[in-house]
Amino acid sequence: MFEDIIQFIRNWYSTDDFIPLHVPLFSELDREYVMDAIDSTFVSSVGEYVNRFERELAQYLGVRRAVATINGTAALQVALRLAGVEAHTEVITQPLTFVATANAIVYNNAHPVFVDVDRETMGLSPSSLEMFLQEYAEKRDEGVFNKLSGRRISAILPVHIFGHPCKIEDLINLTEIWQIPVVEDAAEALGSTRNGKRCGTFAKLGIFSFNGNKTITCGGGGAIVTDDETLADKAKHLTTTAKTSHPWEYIHDQIGYNYRMPNLNAALACAQLNQLDSFLVDKRKLSNAYEAFFKEKEFGLFVSEPEKCQSNYWLNTLLMKNEGEKETFLKETNEAGVMTRPIWQLMPELEMYRNCQTGPLDNARWLQERAVNLPSSVRARS
Ligand SMILES: *Cc1c(COP(=O)(O)O)cnc(C)c1O
């Protein structure tokens, strides 16, 4: 039934072999930088590539500072803490996301609360958030409290799903009224823009991931980005064991984390960042081709970038018109060696998040029933 999409993808990648969902692409530049880090012997906790990557990422994004970390989850944990998330408070996030988003809240001993997404962006819905706050939130001297749980709402954590920018300006405007800080999970959205501004740079703090399946990778890695120098200094301090500067003494002024990105990974990150724009060009060609292909088809609707946005099209997404066809589509494509995947289980469906408070989740459920991800890797240059 889905032979023509299978054939389309096989033609795109010019192969009869297994086609994965998203694999990295490496070049001579990657090899050169990694070998240089090895030759320098600085492969671990210090080295010039870490500083260079932080500088170049900040420059690419147009923010003052970037702090490289061991992965995106660690970046998120620390960013939430720096935004003021404390134990026994609540963070409002979306149910439709990768599990790391919710986990990072719990690593701070805080509680996730799930509010619905918009259908067209798949990100946290400003109108659902507004309704939730109107119903449950109460402004007091010490902050905004959830009337139902009695806990303080310490942050809002929206996600740019699959690289599609969420309505981040509306979310920030809304939370400014309430004075709740926003942390932007841009793990999937490196290079995406909304109204010309890069995702990850709207909120006080944003985070990225450079895991093996993301748009660029350094094996494992992440970053915290901000325009606030003080927060950036704190992020660097906390992620590097909170060691104070001294010529030889080991003085740590608090319990920090060993969350720094090794120089070996940073070398690869520098080389990959250098190729990001060319990756984005190839990814856009594929999403345009998918979009044109599915326009002619009855069975699914291709998810294109929201208005006034440029998506990095990290993972291309198809919404099956007929709910029941999702399973058939997944079965036929995967059996034919073309990897496709359903979207994640919604967070409140996972055992550990079953008892968390949620708003109505109609859009998240609607998307979860229909969405599948299609192969989205950058093609090898021939
Ligand atoms: C990948 C991802 C993360 C975590 O990044 P890691 O580098 O894998 O730790 C966080 N949030 C979202 C939405 C992600 O997709």
mmCIF file of C-alpha atoms and ligand atoms in Angstrom:
data_model
loop_
_atom_site.group_PDB
_atom_site.id
_atom_site.type_symbol
_atom_site.label_atom_id
_atom_site.label_comp_id
_atom_site.label_asym_id
_atom_site.label_seq_id
_atom_site.Cartn_x
_atom_site.Cartn_y
_atom_site.Cartn_z
ATOM 1 C CA MET A 1 0.000 0.000 0.000
ATOM 2 C CA PHE A 2 2.893 2.373 0.774
ATOM 3 C CA GLU A 3 5.237 1.171 -1.997
ATOM 4 C CA ASP A 4 5.497 4.593 -3.603
ATOM 5 C CA ILE A 5 6.716 6.378 -0.444
ATOM 6 C CA ILE A 6 9.214 3.581 0.150
ATOM 7 C CA GLN A 7 10.422 4.008 -3.432
ATOM 8 C CA PHE A 8 10.560 7.792 -3.060
ATOM 9 C CA ILE A 9 12.809 7.511 0.008
ATOM 10 C CA ARG A 10 15.009 4.863 -1.664
ATOM 11 C CA ASN A 11 15.464 7.155 -4.670
ATOM 12 C CA TRP A 12 16.277 10.118 -2.473
ATOM 13 C CA TYR A 13 19.083 8.284 -0.716
ATOM 14 C CA SER A 14 20.020 6.265 -3.850
ATOM 15 C CA THR A 15 20.298 2.988 -1.943
ATOM 16 C CA ASP A 16 18.728 -0.443 -1.594
ATOM 17 C CA ASP A 17 20.238 -0.832 1.893
ATOM 18 C CA PHE A 18 18.563 -0.148 5.229
ATOM 19 C CA ILE A 19 17.635 3.538 5.586
ATOM 20 C CA PRO A 20 17.851 4.853 9.160
ATOM 21 C CA LEU A 21 15.768 7.670 10.641
ATOM 22 C CA HIS A 22 18.628 10.064 11.283
ATOM 23 C CA VAL A 23 22.351 9.367 11.076
ATOM 24 C CA PRO A 24 25.242 11.808 11.315
ATOM 25 C CA LEU A 25 27.415 12.780 8.364
ATOM 26 C CA PHE A 26 31.166 13.158 8.844
ATOM 27 C CA SER A 27 33.779 14.681 6.590
ATOM 28 C CA GLU A 28 37.542 15.161 6.406
ATOM 29 C CA LEU A 29 37.136 18.268 8.547
ATOM 30 C CA ASP A 30 35.662 16.192 11.389
ATOM 31 C CA ARG A 31 38.557 13.724 11.203
ATOM 32 C CA GLU A 32 41.108 16.521 11.083
ATOM 33 C CA TYR A 33 39.780 18.307 14.191
ATOM 34 C CA VAL A 34 39.399 15.102 16.221
ATOM 35 C CA MET A 35 42.922 13.974 15.299
ATOM 36 C CA ASP A 36 44.222 17.412 16.244
ATOM 37 C CA ALA A 37 42.614 17.110 19.699
ATOM 38 C CA ILE A 38 44.192 13.658 20.133
ATOM 39 C CA ASP A 39 47.613 14.885 19.004
ATOM 40 C CA SER A 40 47.398 17.786 21.443
ATOM 41 C CA THR A 41 46.765 15.283 24.331
ATOM 42 C CA PHE A 42 44.011 17.652 25.506
ATOM 43 C CA VAL A 43 41.136 15.222 25.097
ATOM 44 C CA SER A 44 39.437 15.678 28.438
ATOM 45 C CA SER A 45 38.304 18.412 30.772
ATOM 46 C CA VAL A 46 40.316 21.324 29.407
ATOM 47 C CA GLY A 47 41.371 22.464 25.967
ATOM 48 C CA GLU A 48 41.000 25.124 23.344
ATOM 49 C CA TYR A 49 38.223 23.395 21.380
ATOM 50 C CA VAL A 50 35.782 23.796 24.282
ATOM 51 C CA ASN A 51 36.384 27.555 24.395
ATOM 52 C CA ARG A 52 36.244 27.791 20.630
ATOM 53 C CA PHE A 53 32.984 25.847 20.382
ATOM 54 C CA GLU A 54 31.384 28.015 23.069
ATOM 55 C CA ARG A 55 32.499 31.142 21.215
ATOM 56 C CA GLU A 56 31.398 29.961 17.774
ATOM 57 C CA LEU A 57 28.039 28.588 18.923
ATOM 58 C CA ALA A 58 27.242 31.876 20.691
ATOM 59 C CA GLN A 59 28.233 33.763 17.552
ATOM 60 C CA TYR A 60 26.110 31.531 15.305
ATOM 61 C CA LEU A 61 23.082 32.013 17.538
ATOM 62 C CA GLY A 62 23.627 35.717 18.153
ATOM 63 C CA VAL A 63 23.770 35.425 21.944
ATOM 64 C CA ARG A 64 26.426 36.628 24.378
ATOM 65 C CA ARG A 65 27.357 33.253 25.820
ATOM 66 C CA ALA A 66 27.210 29.501 25.349
ATOM 67 C CA VAL A 67 28.383 26.941 27.897
ATOM 68 C CA ALA A 68 29.161 23.477 26.521
ATOM 69 C CA THR A 69 27.989 20.471 28.526
ATOM 70 C CA ILE A 70 28.223 16.680 28.477
ATOM 71 C CA ASN A 71 24.740 16.330 26.943
ATOM 72 C CA GLY A 72 21.474 18.168 26.453
ATOM 73 C CA THR A 73 19.830 16.651 29.518
ATOM 74 C CA ALA A 74 22.578 17.980 31.807
ATOM 75 C CA ALA A 75 22.270 21.397 30.132
ATOM 76 C CA LEU A 76 18.535 21.360 30.836
ATOM 77 C CA GLN A 77 18.976 20.300 34.461
ATOM 78 C CA VAL A 78 21.394 23.146 35.147
ATOM 79 C CA ALA A 79 19.463 25.730 33.097
ATOM 80 C CA LEU A 80 16.316 24.988 35.122
ATOM 81 C CA ARG A 81 18.234 25.357 38.356
ATOM 82 C CA LEU A 82 19.690 28.687 37.225
ATOM 83 C CA ALA A 83 16.211 29.883 36.246
ATOM 84 C CA GLY A 84 15.217 29.410 39.890
ATOM 85 C CA VAL A 85 13.703 25.925 39.909
ATOM 86 C CA GLU A 86 13.974 24.617 43.464
ATOM 87 C CA ALA A 87 12.944 21.417 45.208
ATOM 88 C CA HIS A 88 9.164 20.959 45.681
ATOM 89 C CA THR A 89 8.260 23.575 43.085
ATOM 90 C CA GLU A 90 6.520 22.920 39.746
ATOM 91 C CA VAL A 91 7.605 23.350 36.154
ATOM 92 C CA ILE A 92 4.974 23.545 33.417
ATOM 93 C CA THR A 93 5.980 21.718 30.274
ATOM 94 C CA GLN A 94 4.357 19.838 27.391
ATOM 95 C CA PRO A 95 3.280 16.172 27.366
ATOM 96 C CA LEU A 96 4.536 15.679 23.813
ATOM 97 C CA THR A 97 8.321 15.635 24.101
ATOM 98 C CA PHE A 98 11.339 13.404 24.602
ATOM 99 C CA VAL A 99 11.505 12.049 28.153
ATOM 100 C CA ALA A 100 14.644 14.090 28.996
ATOM 101 C CA THR A 101 12.523 17.261 29.226
ATOM 102 C CA ALA A 102 10.488 15.865 32.119
ATOM 103 C CA ASN A 103 13.434 14.037 33.701
ATOM 104 C CA ALA A 104 15.495 17.240 33.956
ATOM 105 C CA ILE A 105 12.689 18.782 36.046
ATOM 106 C CA VAL A 106 12.744 15.835 38.451
ATOM 107 C CA TYR A 107 16.564 15.934 38.714
ATOM 108 C CA ASN A 108 15.944 19.292 40.418
ATOM 109 C CA ASN A 109 13.467 17.583 42.781
ATOM 110 C CA ALA A 110 10.690 19.591 41.181
ATOM 111 C CA HIS A 111 7.375 18.375 39.734
ATOM 112 C CA PRO A 112 6.384 18.474 36.068
ATOM 113 C CA VAL A 113 2.889 19.703 35.158
ATOM 114 C CA PHE A 114 1.720 19.013 31.602
ATOM 115 C CA VAL A 115 -0.194 21.553 29.497
ATOM 116 C CA ASP A 116 -1.352 20.927 25.929
ATOM 117 C CA VAL A 117 0.451 21.728 22.678
ATOM 118 C CA ASP A 118 -0.726 23.499 19.511
ATOM 119 C CA ARG A 119 -1.494 21.219 16.580
ATOM 120 C CA GLU A 120 0.385 23.287 14.001
ATOM 121 C CA THR A 121 3.644 23.740 15.960
ATOM 122 C CA MET A 122 3.474 20.686 18.265
ATOM 123 C CA GLY A 123 4.900 23.020 20.954
ATOM 124 C CA LEU A 124 3.398 24.314 24.218
ATOM 125 C CA SER A 125 0.177 26.185 23.461
ATOM 126 C CA PRO A 126 0.008 29.807 24.717
ATOM 127 C CA SER A 127 -3.798 29.663 24.902
ATOM 128 C CA SER A 128 -3.790 26.390 26.861
ATOM 129 C CA LEU A 129 -1.130 27.791 29.179
ATOM 130 C CA GLU A 130 -3.167 30.950 29.713
ATOM 131 C CA MET A 131 -6.269 28.923 30.573
ATOM 132 C CA PHE A 132 -4.284 26.722 32.935
ATOM 133 C CA LEU A 133 -2.773 29.697 34.753
ATOM 134 C CA GLN A 134 -6.146 31.445 34.985
ATOM 135 C CA GLU A 135 -7.681 28.383 36.541
ATOM 136 C CA TYR A 136 -4.920 27.271 38.897
ATOM 137 C CA ALA A 137 -2.338 30.005 39.399
ATOM 138 C CA GLU A 138 -2.334 32.586 42.169
ATOM 139 C CA LYS A 139 0.126 35.447 42.515
ATOM 140 C CA ARG A 140 1.542 35.883 46.008
ATOM 141 C CA ASP A 141 4.501 37.847 47.442
ATOM 142 C CA GLU A 142 6.803 34.811 47.166
ATOM 143 C CA GLY A 143 5.841 34.006 43.586
ATOM 144 C CA VAL A 144 3.109 32.272 41.607
ATOM 145 C CA PHE A 145 1.471 29.314 43.311
ATOM 146 C CA ASN A 146 -0.661 26.448 42.065
ATOM 147 C CA LYS A 147 -3.883 26.617 44.093
ATOM 148 C CA LEU A 148 -4.490 22.894 43.649
ATOM 149 C CA SER A 149 -1.118 21.588 44.853
ATOM 150 C CA GLY A 150 -0.002 24.541 46.957
ATOM 151 C CA ARG A 151 3.379 24.450 45.225
ATOM 152 C CA ARG A 152 5.197 27.363 43.614
ATOM 153 C CA ILE A 153 5.334 27.389 39.799
ATOM 154 C CA SER A 154 9.017 28.087 39.240
ATOM 155 C CA ALA A 155 9.410 27.861 35.440
ATOM 156 C CA ILE A 156 7.790 27.192 32.076
ATOM 157 C CA LEU A 157 9.611 24.793 29.747
ATOM 158 C CA PRO A 158 8.405 24.791 26.110
ATOM 159 C CA VAL A 159 9.998 22.573 23.442
ATOM 160 C CA HIS A 160 10.568 23.205 19.717
ATOM 161 C CA ILE A 161 9.459 19.775 18.520
ATOM 162 C CA PHE A 162 11.330 18.172 15.596
ATOM 163 C CA GLY A 163 12.824 21.610 14.891
ATOM 164 C CA HIS A 164 9.495 23.406 14.383
ATOM 165 C CA PRO A 165 9.485 26.662 16.362
ATOM 166 C CA CYS A 166 6.748 26.877 18.999
ATOM 167 C CA LYS A 167 4.931 30.168 19.678
ATOM 168 C CA ILE A 168 7.732 31.270 21.937
ATOM 169 C CA GLU A 169 7.098 35.051 21.855
ATOM 170 C CA ASP A 170 3.480 34.591 22.975
ATOM 171 C CA LEU A 171 4.610 32.243 25.734
ATOM 172 C CA ILE A 172 7.206 34.734 26.942
ATOM 173 C CA ASN A 173 4.720 37.644 26.838
ATOM 174 C CA LEU A 174 2.253 35.624 28.861
ATOM 175 C CA THR A 175 4.788 34.531 31.470
ATOM 176 C CA GLU A 176 6.080 38.094 31.842
ATOM 177 C CA ILE A 177 2.638 39.070 33.139
ATOM 178 C CA TRP A 178 2.905 36.290 35.704
ATOM 179 C CA GLN A 179 6.654 36.748 36.223
ATOM 180 C CA ILE A 180 7.501 33.107 35.685
ATOM 181 C CA PRO A 181 10.853 32.439 33.972
ATOM 182 C CA VAL A 182 10.991 30.495 30.710
ATOM 183 C CA VAL A 183 13.644 27.938 29.778
ATOM 184 C CA GLU A 184 13.660 27.009 26.098
ATOM 185 C CA ASP A 185 14.283 23.359 25.199
ATOM 186 C CA ALA A 186 15.785 23.875 21.750
ATOM 187 C CA ALA A 187 17.543 20.473 21.793
ATOM 188 C CA GLU A 188 15.996 19.629 18.415
ATOM 189 C CA ALA A 189 15.972 23.101 16.894
ATOM 190 C CA LEU A 190 19.529 24.222 16.178
ATOM 191 C CA GLY A 191 19.329 26.559 13.163
ATOM 192 C CA SER A 192 15.535 27.007 13.271
ATOM 193 C CA THR A 193 14.224 30.565 13.353
ATOM 194 C CA ARG A 194 11.001 32.364 14.225
ATOM 195 C CA ASN A 195 10.496 35.891 12.863
ATOM 196 C CA GLY A 196 14.164 35.795 11.914
ATOM 197 C CA LYS A 197 15.407 35.021 15.429
ATOM 198 C CA ARG A 198 17.061 31.732 16.273
ATOM 199 C CA CYS A 199 15.311 29.188 18.472
ATOM 200 C CA GLY A 200 16.960 28.819 21.862
ATOM 201 C CA THR A 201 17.646 32.559 22.129
ATOM 202 C CA PHE A 202 14.192 33.915 23.025
ATOM 203 C CA ALA A 203 14.050 32.967 26.690
ATOM 204 C CA LYS A 204 16.467 33.918 29.468
ATOM 205 C CA LEU A 205 18.067 30.482 29.078
ATOM 206 C CA GLY A 206 18.003 27.990 26.216
ATOM 207 C CA ILE A 207 19.532 24.559 25.724
ATOM 208 C CA PHE A 208 20.744 22.433 22.816
ATOM 209 C CA SER A 209 21.718 18.783 22.318
ATOM 210 C CA PHE A 210 24.459 17.386 20.101
ATOM 211 C CA ASN A 211 23.552 13.737 20.578
ATOM 212 C CA GLY A 212 24.232 11.314 17.732
ATOM 213 C CA ASN A 213 20.743 11.639 16.268
ATOM 214 C CA LYS A 214 20.496 15.435 16.357
ATOM 215 C CA THR A 215 21.114 17.914 13.513
ATOM 216 C CA ILE A 216 24.810 18.184 14.340
ATOM 217 C CA THR A 217 26.582 15.820 16.719
ATOM 218 C CA CYS A 218 29.774 15.513 18.700
ATOM 219 C CA GLY A 219 28.976 11.998 19.939
ATOM 220 C CA GLY A 220 27.274 13.381 22.994
ATOM 221 C CA GLY A 221 27.045 16.984 24.045
ATOM 222 C CA GLY A 222 24.860 19.911 24.892
ATOM 223 C CA ALA A 223 24.936 23.616 25.581
ATOM 224 C CA ILE A 224 23.298 26.254 27.745
ATOM 225 C CA VAL A 225 22.906 29.588 25.955
ATOM 226 C CA THR A 226 22.050 33.002 27.386
ATOM 227 C CA ASP A 227 22.546 36.747 26.968
ATOM 228 C CA ASP A 228 23.065 37.088 30.707
ATOM 229 C CA GLU A 229 26.802 37.048 31.555
ATOM 230 C CA THR A 230 26.170 36.363 35.245
ATOM 231 C CA LEU A 231 23.993 33.344 34.483
ATOM 232 C CA ALA A 232 26.562 32.086 31.971
ATOM 233 C CA ASP A 233 29.359 32.366 34.558
ATOM 234 C CA LYS A 234 27.201 30.463 37.038
ATOM 235 C CA ALA A 235 26.427 27.801 34.410
ATOM 236 C CA LYS A 236 30.127 27.342 33.690
ATOM 237 C CA HIS A 237 30.937 27.180 37.399
ATOM 238 C CA LEU A 238 28.197 24.675 38.256
ATOM 239 C CA THR A 239 28.972 22.382 35.301
ATOM 240 C CA THR A 240 32.710 22.298 36.105
ATOM 241 C CA THR A 241 32.597 21.039 39.732
ATOM 242 C CA ALA A 242 32.265 24.595 41.152
ATOM 243 C CA LYS A 243 36.019 24.943 41.436
ATOM 244 C CA THR A 244 37.218 28.434 42.277
ATOM 245 C CA SER A 245 40.162 29.874 40.443
ATOM 246 C CA HIS A 246 43.484 29.305 42.230
ATOM 247 C CA PRO A 247 46.966 28.502 40.872
ATOM 248 C CA TRP A 248 47.125 25.126 42.673
ATOM 249 C CA GLU A 249 44.570 24.641 45.471
ATOM 250 C CA TYR A 250 41.415 22.564 45.016
ATOM 251 C CA ILE A 251 38.752 24.813 46.414
ATOM 252 C CA HIS A 252 35.121 24.101 45.485
ATOM 253 C CA ASP A 253 32.606 26.581 46.846
ATOM 254 C CA GLN A 254 29.483 24.422 46.433
ATOM 255 C CA ILE A 255 28.400 20.978 45.235
ATOM 256 C CA GLY A 256 28.848 21.331 41.489
ATOM 257 C CA TYR A 257 28.521 18.815 38.681
ATOM 258 C CA ASN A 258 31.021 17.213 36.341
ATOM 259 C CA TYR A 259 28.934 18.114 33.301
ATOM 260 C CA ARG A 260 31.584 19.710 31.094
ATOM 261 C CA MET A 261 32.011 18.713 27.473
ATOM 262 C CA PRO A 262 35.369 16.951 26.893
ATOM 263 C CA ASN A 263 37.746 18.706 24.500
ATOM 264 C CA LEU A 264 37.719 15.651 22.208
ATOM 265 C CA ASN A 265 33.965 16.053 21.706
ATOM 266 C CA ALA A 266 34.305 19.806 21.388
ATOM 267 C CA ALA A 267 36.724 19.318 18.476
ATOM 268 C CA LEU A 268 34.060 17.344 16.641
ATOM 269 C CA ALA A 269 31.439 19.906 17.656
ATOM 270 C CA CYS A 270 33.496 22.734 16.094
ATOM 271 C CA ALA A 271 33.841 20.829 12.832
ATOM 272 C CA GLN A 272 30.152 19.932 12.749
ATOM 273 C CA LEU A 273 29.019 23.483 13.502
ATOM 274 C CA ASN A 274 31.080 24.562 10.524
ATOM 275 C CA GLN A 275 28.945 22.282 8.313
ATOM 276 C CA LEU A 276 25.577 23.086 9.890
ATOM 277 C CA ASP A 277 24.426 25.497 7.189
ATOM 278 C CA SER A 278 25.143 23.002 4.409
ATOM 279 C CA PHE A 279 23.282 20.294 6.384
ATOM 280 C CA LEU A 280 20.294 22.625 6.678
ATOM 281 C CA VAL A 281 20.243 23.207 2.921
ATOM 282 C CA ASP A 282 20.077 19.479 2.213
ATOM 283 C CA LYS A 283 17.467 18.903 4.927
ATOM 284 C CA ARG A 284 15.297 21.658 3.448
ATOM 285 C CA LYS A 285 15.540 20.070 -0.014
ATOM 286 C CA LEU A 286 14.261 16.811 1.447
ATOM 287 C CA SER A 287 11.388 18.414 3.358
ATOM 288 C CA ASN A 288 10.352 20.318 0.212
ATOM 289 C CA ALA A 289 10.410 17.060 -1.740
ATOM 290 C CA TYR A 290 8.385 15.254 0.947
ATOM 291 C CA GLU A 291 5.880 18.105 1.036
ATOM 292 C CA ALA A 292 5.389 18.005 -2.740
ATOM 293 C CA PHE A 293 5.127 14.205 -2.665
ATOM 294 C CA PHE A 294 2.474 14.091 0.067
ATOM 295 C CA LYS A 295 0.396 16.860 -1.553
ATOM 296 C CA GLU A 296 -0.549 14.300 -4.178
ATOM 297 C CA LYS A 297 -1.352 11.574 -1.645
ATOM 298 C CA GLU A 298 -4.560 10.918 0.185
ATOM 299 C CA PHE A 299 -3.192 9.131 3.223
ATOM 300 C CA GLY A 300 -1.184 11.770 5.052
ATOM 301 C CA LEU A 301 -0.497 15.425 5.685
ATOM 302 C CA PHE A 302 3.128 16.569 5.791
ATOM 303 C CA VAL A 303 3.957 18.880 8.711
ATOM 304 C CA SER A 304 5.515 22.031 7.255
ATOM 305 C CA GLU A 305 7.181 24.850 9.155
ATOM 306 C CA PRO A 306 4.824 27.260 10.956
ATOM 307 C CA GLU A 307 4.225 30.717 9.428
ATOM 308 C CA LYS A 308 7.149 33.182 9.597
ATOM 309 C CA CYS A 309 9.355 30.334 10.741
ATOM 310 C CA GLN A 310 12.224 28.388 9.289
ATOM 311 C CA SER A 311 12.370 24.885 10.658
ATOM 312 C CA ASN A 312 15.623 22.940 10.589
ATOM 313 C CA TYR A 313 13.422 19.928 9.721
ATOM 314 C CA TRP A 314 15.385 17.786 12.153
ATOM 315 C CA LEU A 315 12.840 14.970 11.788
ATOM 316 C CA ASN A 316 10.246 15.128 9.026
ATOM 317 C CA THR A 317 6.764 14.350 10.255
ATOM 318 C CA LEU A 318 3.700 12.965 8.557
ATOM 319 C CA LEU A 319 0.194 13.046 10.048
ATOM 320 C CA MET A 320 -1.778 10.020 8.909
ATOM 321 C CA LYS A 321 -5.265 11.076 7.843
ATOM 322 C CA ASN A 322 -6.767 7.836 8.984
ATOM 323 C CA GLU A 323 -5.753 6.885 12.540
ATOM 324 C CA GLY A 324 -5.870 3.175 11.827
ATOM 325 C CA GLU A 325 -3.308 3.462 9.043
ATOM 326 C CA LYS A 326 -0.456 4.464 11.328
ATOM 327 C CA GLU A 327 0.310 0.893 12.385
ATOM 328 C CA THR A 328 0.152 -0.371 8.771
ATOM 329 C CA PHE A 329 2.457 2.427 7.652
ATOM 330 C CA LEU A 330 5.013 1.697 10.404
ATOM 331 C CA LYS A 331 4.889 -2.036 9.694
ATOM 332 C CA GLU A 332 5.220 -1.788 5.904
ATOM 333 C CA THR A 333 8.011 0.794 5.878
ATOM 334 C CA ASN A 334 10.094 -0.823 8.631
ATOM 335 C CA GLU A 335 9.698 -4.276 7.074
ATOM 336 C CA ALA A 336 10.920 -2.798 3.796
ATOM 337 C CA GLY A 337 14.087 -1.529 5.519
ATOM 338 C CA VAL A 338 12.979 2.094 5.647
ATOM 339 C CA MET A 339 13.025 3.245 9.229
ATOM 340 C CA THR A 340 9.994 5.196 10.395
ATOM 341 C CA ARG A 341 8.894 5.769 13.971
ATOM 342 C CA PRO A 342 5.796 6.868 15.869
ATOM 343 C CA ILE A 343 6.031 9.980 17.996
ATOM 344 C CA TRP A 344 6.915 9.464 21.703
ATOM 345 C CA GLN A 345 4.429 8.204 24.266
ATOM 346 C CA LEU A 346 2.930 11.239 25.988
ATOM 347 C CA MET A 347 4.723 11.909 29.269
ATOM 348 C CA PRO A 348 1.664 11.335 31.537
ATOM 349 C CA GLU A 349 1.290 7.900 29.915
ATOM 350 C CA LEU A 350 4.682 6.843 31.275
ATOM 351 C CA GLU A 351 4.606 5.054 34.623
ATOM 352 C CA MET A 352 6.671 7.636 36.512
ATOM 353 C CA TYR A 353 4.658 10.629 35.316
ATOM 354 C CA ARG A 354 1.204 9.068 35.600
ATOM 355 C CA ASN A 355 0.233 11.043 38.696
ATOM 356 C CA CYS A 356 1.353 14.462 37.517
ATOM 357 C CA GLN A 357 -1.222 17.209 37.099
ATOM 358 C CA THR A 358 -2.226 17.921 33.501
ATOM 359 C CA GLY A 359 -4.539 20.307 31.694
ATOM 360 C CA PRO A 360 -6.769 18.966 28.887
ATOM 361 C CA LEU A 361 -4.434 17.219 26.407
ATOM 362 C CA ASP A 362 -6.637 16.943 23.300
ATOM 363 C CA ASN A 363 -4.090 18.232 20.773
ATOM 364 C CA ALA A 364 -1.226 16.161 22.156
ATOM 365 C CA ARG A 365 -3.416 13.033 21.977
ATOM 366 C CA TRP A 366 -4.584 13.920 18.478
ATOM 367 C CA LEU A 367 -0.983 14.274 17.302
ATOM 368 C CA GLN A 368 0.194 11.179 19.146
ATOM 369 C CA GLU A 369 -2.428 9.086 17.361
ATOM 370 C CA ARG A 370 -1.396 10.283 13.898
ATOM 371 C CA ALA A 371 2.229 11.407 13.761
ATOM 372 C CA VAL A 372 5.057 9.353 12.295
ATOM 373 C CA ASN A 373 8.643 10.415 11.626
ATOM 374 C CA LEU A 374 10.279 9.778 8.263
ATOM 375 C CA PRO A 375 13.961 9.277 7.364
ATOM 376 C CA SER A 376 15.575 12.709 7.635
ATOM 377 C CA SER A 377 19.368 12.304 7.427
ATOM 378 C CA VAL A 378 21.544 14.587 5.347
ATOM 379 C CA ARG A 379 22.740 12.823 2.186
ATOM 380 C CA ALA A 380 26.386 11.946 1.771
ATOM 381 C CA ARG A 381 27.992 14.246 -0.769
ATOM 382 C CA SER A 382 29.160 12.354 -3.814
HETATM 383 C C1 LIG B 1 17.599 15.116 22.621
HETATM 384 C C2 LIG B 1 16.718 15.884 23.518
HETATM 385 C C3 LIG B 1 17.093 16.251 24.827
HETATM 386 C C4 LIG B 1 18.283 15.715 25.537
HETATM 387 O O1 LIG B 1 19.479 15.760 24.901
HETATM 388 P P1 LIG B 1 20.600 14.644 25.189
HETATM 389 O O2 LIG B 1 21.798 15.273 24.564
HETATM 390 O O3 LIG B 1 20.183 13.389 24.515
HETATM 391 O O4 LIG B 1 20.753 14.489 26.653
HETATM 392 C C5 LIG B 1 16.245 17.075 25.557
HETATM 393 N N1 LIG B 1 15.077 17.493 25.059
HETATM 394 C C6 LIG B 1 14.667 17.153 23.827
HETATM 395 C C7 LIG B 1 13.365 17.670 23.330
HETATM 396 C C8 LIG B 1 15.454 16.314 23.021
HETATM 397 O O5 LIG B 1 15.025 15.952 21.824
#
